[in-house]
Coordinates of C-alpha atoms in Angstrom, one line a residue:
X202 CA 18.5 4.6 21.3
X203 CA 16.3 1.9 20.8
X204 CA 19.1 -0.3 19.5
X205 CA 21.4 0.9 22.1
X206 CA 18.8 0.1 25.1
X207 CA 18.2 -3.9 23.3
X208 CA 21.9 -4.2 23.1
X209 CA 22.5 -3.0 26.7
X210 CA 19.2 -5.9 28.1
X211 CA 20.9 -8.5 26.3
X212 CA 24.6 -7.9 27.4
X213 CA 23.0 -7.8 30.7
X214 CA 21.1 -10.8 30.9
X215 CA 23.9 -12.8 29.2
X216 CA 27.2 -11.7 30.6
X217 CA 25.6 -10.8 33.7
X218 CA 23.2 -13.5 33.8
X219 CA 24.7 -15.4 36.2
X220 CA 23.3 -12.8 38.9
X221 CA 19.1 -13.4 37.4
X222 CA 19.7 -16.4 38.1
X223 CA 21.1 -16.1 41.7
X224 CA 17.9 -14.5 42.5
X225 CA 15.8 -17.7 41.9
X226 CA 18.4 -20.0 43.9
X227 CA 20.0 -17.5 46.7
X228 CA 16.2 -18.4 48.9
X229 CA 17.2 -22.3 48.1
X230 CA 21.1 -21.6 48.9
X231 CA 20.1 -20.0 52.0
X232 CA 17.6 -21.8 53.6
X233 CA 19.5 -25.4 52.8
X234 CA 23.1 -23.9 53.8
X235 CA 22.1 -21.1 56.6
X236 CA 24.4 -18.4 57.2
X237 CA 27.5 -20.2 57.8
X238 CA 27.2 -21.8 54.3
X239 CA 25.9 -18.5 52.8
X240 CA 29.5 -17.3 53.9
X241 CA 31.4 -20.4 52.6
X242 CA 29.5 -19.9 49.4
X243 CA 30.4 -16.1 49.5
X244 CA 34.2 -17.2 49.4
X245 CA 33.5 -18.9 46.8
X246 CA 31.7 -16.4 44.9
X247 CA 34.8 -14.4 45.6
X248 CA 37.4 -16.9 44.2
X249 CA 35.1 -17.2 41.1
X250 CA 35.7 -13.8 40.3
X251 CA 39.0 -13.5 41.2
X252 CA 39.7 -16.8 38.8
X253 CA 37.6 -15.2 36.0
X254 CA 39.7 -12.4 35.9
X255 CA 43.2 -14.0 36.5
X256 CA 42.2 -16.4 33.4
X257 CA 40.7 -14.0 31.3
X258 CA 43.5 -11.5 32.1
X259 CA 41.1 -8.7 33.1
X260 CA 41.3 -7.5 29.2
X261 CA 38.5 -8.9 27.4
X262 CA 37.3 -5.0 26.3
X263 CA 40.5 -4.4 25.0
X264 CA 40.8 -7.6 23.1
X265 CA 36.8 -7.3 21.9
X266 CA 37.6 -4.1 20.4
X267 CA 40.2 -5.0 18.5
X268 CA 38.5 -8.0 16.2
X269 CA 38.2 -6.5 13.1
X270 CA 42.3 -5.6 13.1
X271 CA 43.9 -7.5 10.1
X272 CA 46.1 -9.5 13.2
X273 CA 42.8 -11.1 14.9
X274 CA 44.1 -14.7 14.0
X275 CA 46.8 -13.7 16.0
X276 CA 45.6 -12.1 18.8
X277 CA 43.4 -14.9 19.0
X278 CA 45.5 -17.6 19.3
X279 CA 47.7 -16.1 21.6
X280 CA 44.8 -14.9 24.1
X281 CA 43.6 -18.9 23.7
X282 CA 47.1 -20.3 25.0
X283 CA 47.5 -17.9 27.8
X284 CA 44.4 -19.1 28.8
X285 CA 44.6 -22.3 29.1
X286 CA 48.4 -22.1 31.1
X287 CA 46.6 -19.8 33.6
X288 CA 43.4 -22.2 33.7
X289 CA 46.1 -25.8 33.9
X290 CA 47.2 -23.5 37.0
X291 CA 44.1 -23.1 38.7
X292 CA 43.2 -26.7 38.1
X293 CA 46.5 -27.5 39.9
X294 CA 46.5 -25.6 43.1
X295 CA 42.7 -27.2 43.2
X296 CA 44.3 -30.9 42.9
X297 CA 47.1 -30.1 45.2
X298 CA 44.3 -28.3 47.6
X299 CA 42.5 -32.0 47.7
X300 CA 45.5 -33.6 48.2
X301 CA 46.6 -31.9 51.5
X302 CA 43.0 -32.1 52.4
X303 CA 41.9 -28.3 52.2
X304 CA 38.9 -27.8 53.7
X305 CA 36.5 -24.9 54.9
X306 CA 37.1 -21.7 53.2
X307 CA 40.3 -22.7 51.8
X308 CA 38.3 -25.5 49.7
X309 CA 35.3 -23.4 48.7
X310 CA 37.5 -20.5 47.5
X311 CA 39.5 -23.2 45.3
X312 CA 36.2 -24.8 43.5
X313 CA 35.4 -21.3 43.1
X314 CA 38.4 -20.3 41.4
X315 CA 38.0 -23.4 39.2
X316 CA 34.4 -22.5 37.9
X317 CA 35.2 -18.5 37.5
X318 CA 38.4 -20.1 35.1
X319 CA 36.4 -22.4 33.1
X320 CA 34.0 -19.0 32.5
X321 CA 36.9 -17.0 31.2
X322 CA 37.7 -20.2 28.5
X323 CA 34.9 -18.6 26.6
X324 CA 35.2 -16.8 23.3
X325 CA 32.3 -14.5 23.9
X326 CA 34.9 -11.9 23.6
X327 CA 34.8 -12.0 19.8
X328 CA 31.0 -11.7 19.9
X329 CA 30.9 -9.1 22.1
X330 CA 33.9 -7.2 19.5
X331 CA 31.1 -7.5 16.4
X332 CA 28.4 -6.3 18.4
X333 CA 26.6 -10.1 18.5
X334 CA 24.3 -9.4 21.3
X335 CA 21.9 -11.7 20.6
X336 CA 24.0 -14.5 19.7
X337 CA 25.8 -13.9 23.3
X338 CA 23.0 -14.1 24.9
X339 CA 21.7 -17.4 23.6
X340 CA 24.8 -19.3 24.4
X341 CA 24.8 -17.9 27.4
X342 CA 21.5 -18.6 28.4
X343 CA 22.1 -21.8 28.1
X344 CA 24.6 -22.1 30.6
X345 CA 22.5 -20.4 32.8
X346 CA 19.5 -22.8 32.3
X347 CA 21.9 -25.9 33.1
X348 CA 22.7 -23.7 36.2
X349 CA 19.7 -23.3 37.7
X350 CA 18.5 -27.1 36.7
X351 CA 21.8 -28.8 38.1
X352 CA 21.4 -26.7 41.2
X353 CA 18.1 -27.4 42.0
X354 CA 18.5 -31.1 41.5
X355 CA 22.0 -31.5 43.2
X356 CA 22.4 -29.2 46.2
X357 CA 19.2 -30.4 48.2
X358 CA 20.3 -34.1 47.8
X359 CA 24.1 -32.7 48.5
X360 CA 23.9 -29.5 50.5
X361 CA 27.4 -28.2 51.0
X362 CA 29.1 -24.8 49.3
X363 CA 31.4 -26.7 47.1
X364 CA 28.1 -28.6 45.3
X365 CA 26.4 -25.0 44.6
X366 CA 29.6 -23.8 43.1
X367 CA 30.7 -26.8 41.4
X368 CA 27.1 -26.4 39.6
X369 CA 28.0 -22.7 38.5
X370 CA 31.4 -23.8 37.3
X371 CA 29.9 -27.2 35.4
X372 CA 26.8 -25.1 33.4
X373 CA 29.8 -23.3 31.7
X374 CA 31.3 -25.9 29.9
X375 CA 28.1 -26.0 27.8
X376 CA 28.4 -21.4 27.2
X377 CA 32.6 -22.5 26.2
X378 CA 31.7 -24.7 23.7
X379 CA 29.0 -23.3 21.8
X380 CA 31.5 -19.9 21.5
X381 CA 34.3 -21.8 20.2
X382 CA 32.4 -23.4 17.5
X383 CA 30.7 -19.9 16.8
X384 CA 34.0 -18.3 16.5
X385 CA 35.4 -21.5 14.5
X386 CA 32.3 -20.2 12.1
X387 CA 33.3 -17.0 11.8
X388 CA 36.7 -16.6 12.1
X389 CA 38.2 -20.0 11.1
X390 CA 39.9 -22.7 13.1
X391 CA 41.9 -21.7 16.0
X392 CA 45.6 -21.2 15.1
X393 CA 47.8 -21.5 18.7
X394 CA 51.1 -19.0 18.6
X395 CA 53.3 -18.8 21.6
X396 CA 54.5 -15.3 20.3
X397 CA 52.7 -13.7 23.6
X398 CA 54.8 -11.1 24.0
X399 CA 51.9 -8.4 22.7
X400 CA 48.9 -10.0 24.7
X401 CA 51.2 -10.1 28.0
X402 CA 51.9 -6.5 27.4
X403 CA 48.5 -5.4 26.4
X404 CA 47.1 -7.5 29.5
X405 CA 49.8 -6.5 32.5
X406 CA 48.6 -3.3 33.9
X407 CA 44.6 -4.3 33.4
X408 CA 45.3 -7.5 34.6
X409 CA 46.9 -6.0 37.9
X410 CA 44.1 -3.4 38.2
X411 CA 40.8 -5.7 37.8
X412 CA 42.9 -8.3 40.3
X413 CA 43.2 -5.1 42.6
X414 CA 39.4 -4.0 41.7
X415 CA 37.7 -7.5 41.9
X416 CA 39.9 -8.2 45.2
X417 CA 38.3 -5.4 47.4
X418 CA 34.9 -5.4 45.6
X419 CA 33.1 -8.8 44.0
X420 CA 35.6 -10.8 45.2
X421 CA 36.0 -9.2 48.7
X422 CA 34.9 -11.5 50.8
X423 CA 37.3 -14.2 50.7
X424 CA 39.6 -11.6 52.4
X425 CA 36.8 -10.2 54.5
X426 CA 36.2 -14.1 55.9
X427 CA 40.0 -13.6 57.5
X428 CA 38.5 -10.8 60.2
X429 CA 34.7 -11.9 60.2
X430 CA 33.5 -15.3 61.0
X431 CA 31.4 -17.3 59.0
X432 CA 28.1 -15.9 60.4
X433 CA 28.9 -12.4 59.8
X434 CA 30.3 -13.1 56.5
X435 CA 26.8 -14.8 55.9
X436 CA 25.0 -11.6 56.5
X437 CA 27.3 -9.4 54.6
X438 CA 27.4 -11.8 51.6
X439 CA 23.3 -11.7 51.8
X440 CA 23.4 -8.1 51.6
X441 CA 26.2 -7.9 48.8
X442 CA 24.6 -10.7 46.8
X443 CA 21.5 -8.6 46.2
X444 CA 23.7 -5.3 45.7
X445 CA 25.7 -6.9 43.2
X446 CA 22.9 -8.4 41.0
X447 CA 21.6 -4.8 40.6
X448 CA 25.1 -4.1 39.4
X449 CA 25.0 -6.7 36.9
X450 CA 21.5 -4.7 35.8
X451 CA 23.4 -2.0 34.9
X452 CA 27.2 -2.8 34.1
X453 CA 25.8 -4.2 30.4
X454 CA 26.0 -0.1 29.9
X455 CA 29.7 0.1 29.1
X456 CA 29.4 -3.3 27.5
X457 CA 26.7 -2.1 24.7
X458 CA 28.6 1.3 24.1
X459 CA 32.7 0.0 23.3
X460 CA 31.5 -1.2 20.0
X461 CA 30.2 2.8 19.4
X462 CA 33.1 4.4 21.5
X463 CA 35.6 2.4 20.0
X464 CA 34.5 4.0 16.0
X465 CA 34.5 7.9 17.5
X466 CA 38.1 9.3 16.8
X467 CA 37.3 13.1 17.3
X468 CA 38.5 14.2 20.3
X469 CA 35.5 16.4 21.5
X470 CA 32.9 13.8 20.1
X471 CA 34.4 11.4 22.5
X472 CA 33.9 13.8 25.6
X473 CA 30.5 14.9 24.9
X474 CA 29.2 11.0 24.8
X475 CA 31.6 10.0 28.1
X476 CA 29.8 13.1 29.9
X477 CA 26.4 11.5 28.7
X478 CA 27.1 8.0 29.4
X479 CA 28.5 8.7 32.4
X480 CA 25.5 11.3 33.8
X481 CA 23.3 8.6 32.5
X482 CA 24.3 5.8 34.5
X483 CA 24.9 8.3 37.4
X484 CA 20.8 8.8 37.3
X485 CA 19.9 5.0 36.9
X486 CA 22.3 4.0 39.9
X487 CA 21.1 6.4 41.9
X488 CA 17.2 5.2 41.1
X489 CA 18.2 1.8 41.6
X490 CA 20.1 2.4 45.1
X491 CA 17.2 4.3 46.5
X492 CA 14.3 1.4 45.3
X493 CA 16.9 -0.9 47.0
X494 CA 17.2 1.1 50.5
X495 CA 13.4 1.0 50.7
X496 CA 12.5 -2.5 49.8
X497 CA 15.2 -3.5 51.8
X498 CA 13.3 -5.6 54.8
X499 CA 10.7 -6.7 52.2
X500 CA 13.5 -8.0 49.9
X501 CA 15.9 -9.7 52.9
X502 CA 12.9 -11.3 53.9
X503 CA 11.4 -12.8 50.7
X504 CA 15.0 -13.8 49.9
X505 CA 16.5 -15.2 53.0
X506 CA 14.3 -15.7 55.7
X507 CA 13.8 -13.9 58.9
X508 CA 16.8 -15.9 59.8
X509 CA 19.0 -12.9 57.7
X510 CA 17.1 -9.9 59.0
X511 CA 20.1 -8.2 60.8
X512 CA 21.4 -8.3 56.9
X513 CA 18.8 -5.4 56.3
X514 CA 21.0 -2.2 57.4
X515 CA 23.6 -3.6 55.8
X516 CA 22.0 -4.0 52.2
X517 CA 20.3 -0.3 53.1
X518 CA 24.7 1.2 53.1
X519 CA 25.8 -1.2 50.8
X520 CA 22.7 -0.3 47.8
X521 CA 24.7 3.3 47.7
X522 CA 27.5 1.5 46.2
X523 CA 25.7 1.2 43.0
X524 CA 26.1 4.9 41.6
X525 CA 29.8 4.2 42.5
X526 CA 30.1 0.4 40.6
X527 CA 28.4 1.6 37.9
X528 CA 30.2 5.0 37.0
X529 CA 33.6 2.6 37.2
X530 CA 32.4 0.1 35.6
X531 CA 31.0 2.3 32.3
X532 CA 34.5 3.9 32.4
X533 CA 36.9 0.9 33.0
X534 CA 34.5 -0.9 29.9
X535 CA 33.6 1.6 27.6
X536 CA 36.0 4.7 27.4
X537 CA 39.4 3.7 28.2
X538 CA 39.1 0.6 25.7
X539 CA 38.2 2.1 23.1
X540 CA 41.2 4.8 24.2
X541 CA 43.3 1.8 24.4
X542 CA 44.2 3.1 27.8
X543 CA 45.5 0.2 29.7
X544 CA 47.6 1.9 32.8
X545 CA 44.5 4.5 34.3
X546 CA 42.9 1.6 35.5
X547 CA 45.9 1.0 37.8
X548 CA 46.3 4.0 39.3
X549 CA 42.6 3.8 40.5
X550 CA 42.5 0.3 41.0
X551 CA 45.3 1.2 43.7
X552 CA 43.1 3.5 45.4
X553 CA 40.5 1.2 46.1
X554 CA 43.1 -1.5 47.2
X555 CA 44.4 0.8 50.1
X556 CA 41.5 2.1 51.4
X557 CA 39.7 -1.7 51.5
X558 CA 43.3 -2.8 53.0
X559 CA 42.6 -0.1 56.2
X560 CA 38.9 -1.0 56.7
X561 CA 40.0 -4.5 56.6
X562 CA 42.7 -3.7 59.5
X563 CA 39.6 -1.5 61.4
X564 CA 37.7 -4.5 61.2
X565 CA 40.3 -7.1 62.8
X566 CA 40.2 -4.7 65.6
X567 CA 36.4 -4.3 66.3
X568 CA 34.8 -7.4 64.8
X569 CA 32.3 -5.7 63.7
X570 CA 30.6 -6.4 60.3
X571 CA 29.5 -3.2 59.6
X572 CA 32.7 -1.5 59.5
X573 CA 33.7 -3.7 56.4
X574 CA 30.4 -2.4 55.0
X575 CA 31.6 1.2 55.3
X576 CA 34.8 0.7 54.3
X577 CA 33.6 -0.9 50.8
X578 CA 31.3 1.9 50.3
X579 CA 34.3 4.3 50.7
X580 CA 36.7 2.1 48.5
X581 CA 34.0 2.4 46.0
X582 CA 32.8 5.8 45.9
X583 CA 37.1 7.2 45.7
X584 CA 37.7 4.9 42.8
X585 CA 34.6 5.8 41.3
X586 CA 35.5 10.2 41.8
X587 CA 39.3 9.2 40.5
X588 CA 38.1 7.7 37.4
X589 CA 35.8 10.2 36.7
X590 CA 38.3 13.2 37.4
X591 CA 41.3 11.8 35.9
X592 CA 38.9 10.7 32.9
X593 CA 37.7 14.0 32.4
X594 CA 41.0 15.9 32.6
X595 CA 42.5 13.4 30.0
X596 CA 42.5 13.9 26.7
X597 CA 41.9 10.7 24.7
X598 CA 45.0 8.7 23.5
X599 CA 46.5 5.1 23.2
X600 CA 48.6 3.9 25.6
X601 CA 49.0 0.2 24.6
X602 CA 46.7 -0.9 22.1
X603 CA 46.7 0.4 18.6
X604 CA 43.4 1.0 17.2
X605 CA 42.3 1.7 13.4
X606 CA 40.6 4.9 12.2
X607 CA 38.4 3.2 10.4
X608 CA 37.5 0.3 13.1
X609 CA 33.9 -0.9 12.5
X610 CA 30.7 -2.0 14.8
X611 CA 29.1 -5.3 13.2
X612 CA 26.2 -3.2 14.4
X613 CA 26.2 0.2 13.1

């Protein structure tokens, strides 16, 4: 337990600590930008996940748990090149977007998309695979360290969204390279194949479900910005920022336990530890959402200013998300990777898509932020119950990716 909680704190503040850091800088974002920046940078924000997981394919987990297969030189070099395509695109429609002179939302969400691909270059994946906590979190602290330095010295002499996110995006050149030379360490020099046909196939369904997820949850609001204008997305984004760095708190869950699901091939052993992971970050969700619904004012106001008080009922609905995020989160990282269960995430993912799709419609109709609000604590809450249903009722089995009986945790 005690190994299991330090693996979880360092998952957390390294893959995740992106959002500990948002906490020092969102006052300095706020007060330099005001709410109509806030928003722009929200877009952003949004495009940063979106590009994370378009680069990375959505399928890290499922790549992480399968590094000590004999065909990780392989897999490797495959994931690597489809990487870098997908990246060389994102890098283009940024070059073509400063061409035509994109400007405004269109601009931010591009530099955002930029920064969340250069992110997903990283070969943290393999760390994460042999349980290398602590080594993840080193290089990754780093990163984070530039981040908050750059930012502080850059945006007040240049205050405009693109600077704050061109900051986030810069800081992880310096996490990329320290990975790759790890992984050059460990697993020898990077051997490129264009025989892609297995990572494409692995990828496909996850990829088009974490799109789906990230589209109507962390990287809502660049679709939210097309019914709301920028004030209103300002306020939202100051309520969602805070939600989602309690997220990050407690998403490192599923991260710290594929490593230990992926070795448990009885079929019953497997349930009993889903039920107990899942119950357990069921309790700490619902902890967190309630401490966040009562400090709201306190927190909106030590954060943002009085000038984001209206943001305060929003944060107080969107905090009950967490119980939500976090159950789907532990499930989509931890269980159905190490099932090698690539095509339940779709079905779910779908789910969430439709219902975010008819709040966003409501919305267009009555303006009115806190309708969006509603509508992502709905979208959240059914994909959270359909995971956990369909999970339950399942019983384990491998889809896509073949895993070993006698696959081993660096750790154990």
């Amino acid at each position: 337990m005690v190994r299991l909680l330090r693996d979880v704190l360092l998952v957390g503040f390294g893959t995740y600590g992106q959002f500990l850091v948002t906490l020092v800088t969102l006052p300095l974002t706020a007060r330099l930008l005001g709410t109509e920046g806030v928003g722009l940078v929200a877009v952003g924000m949004s495009a940063y996940f979106l590009g994370s997981v378009l680069v990375d394919l959505g399928a890290t987990q499922y790549f992480a748990a399968r590094v000590d297969d004999a065909d990780i030189t392989r897999v490797r070099g495959a994931y690597a090149v489809v990487r870098g395509l997908l990246f060389s695109v994102l890098v283009g429609a940024l070059l073509i977007g400063s061409v035509v002179g994109a400007d405004g939302a269109a601009r931010a969400f591009l530099v955002g998309a930029v920064a969340g691909g250069i992110w997903s270059l990283s070969e943290d994946w393999l760390l994460i695979g042999r349980g290398r906590f602590g080594a993840s979190t080193a290089y990754q602290a780093a990163g984070r360290i530039a981040y908050l330095v750059a930012l502080v010295t850059l945006l007040p002499q240049f205050p405009s969204p693109e600077v704050a996110l061109a900051c986030l995006g810069g800081s992880s050149i310096i996490t990329v390279v320290a990975t790759w030379m790890d992984a050059d360490r460990h697993f020898g020099p990077i051997v490129p194949t264009l025989r892609l046909g297995d990572t494409v196939r692995t990828a496909a369904p996850v990829l088009a479900s974490r799109l789906l997820l990230t589209g109507y949850g962390q990287g809502g609001a660049a679709a939210y910005s097309t019914v709301l204008d920028a004030a209103s997305l300002g306020l939202f984004s100051a309520a969602d920022r805070l939600v989602r760095a309690g997220q990050s708190v407690l998403d490192p869950i599923g991260f710290a336990l594929l490593p230990r699901m992926a070795r448990i091939r009885d079929g019953q052993a497997f349930r009993a530890r889903t039920v107990q992971g899942a119950l357990g970050c069921l309790a700490l969700a619902v902890v967190a959402a309630a401490g966040l619904t009562l400090s709201a004012p306190v927190v909106i106001r030590i954060v943002y200013g009085t000038e984001f008080d209206d943001a305060t009922a929003l944060l107080r609905i969107l905090a009950w998300i967490l119980p939500a995020t976090t159950l789907t989160s532990y499930i989509t990282t931890a269980v159905l990777p190490a099932q090698g269960r690539t095509s339940t995430v779709l079905s779910g993912a779908i789910i969430g898509v439709t219902l975010a799709v008819s709040a966003l419609l409501v919305t267009s109709v009555t303006g009115s932020v806190v309708t969006m609000v509603v509508g992502v604590l709905v979208s959240e809450w059914a994909v959270a119950l359909w995971f956990v249903v369909t999970t339950l009722r399942s019983a384990p089995r491998q889809d896509t990716v073949p895993f070993r009986a006698d696959h081993r945790e660096a750790t154990r």
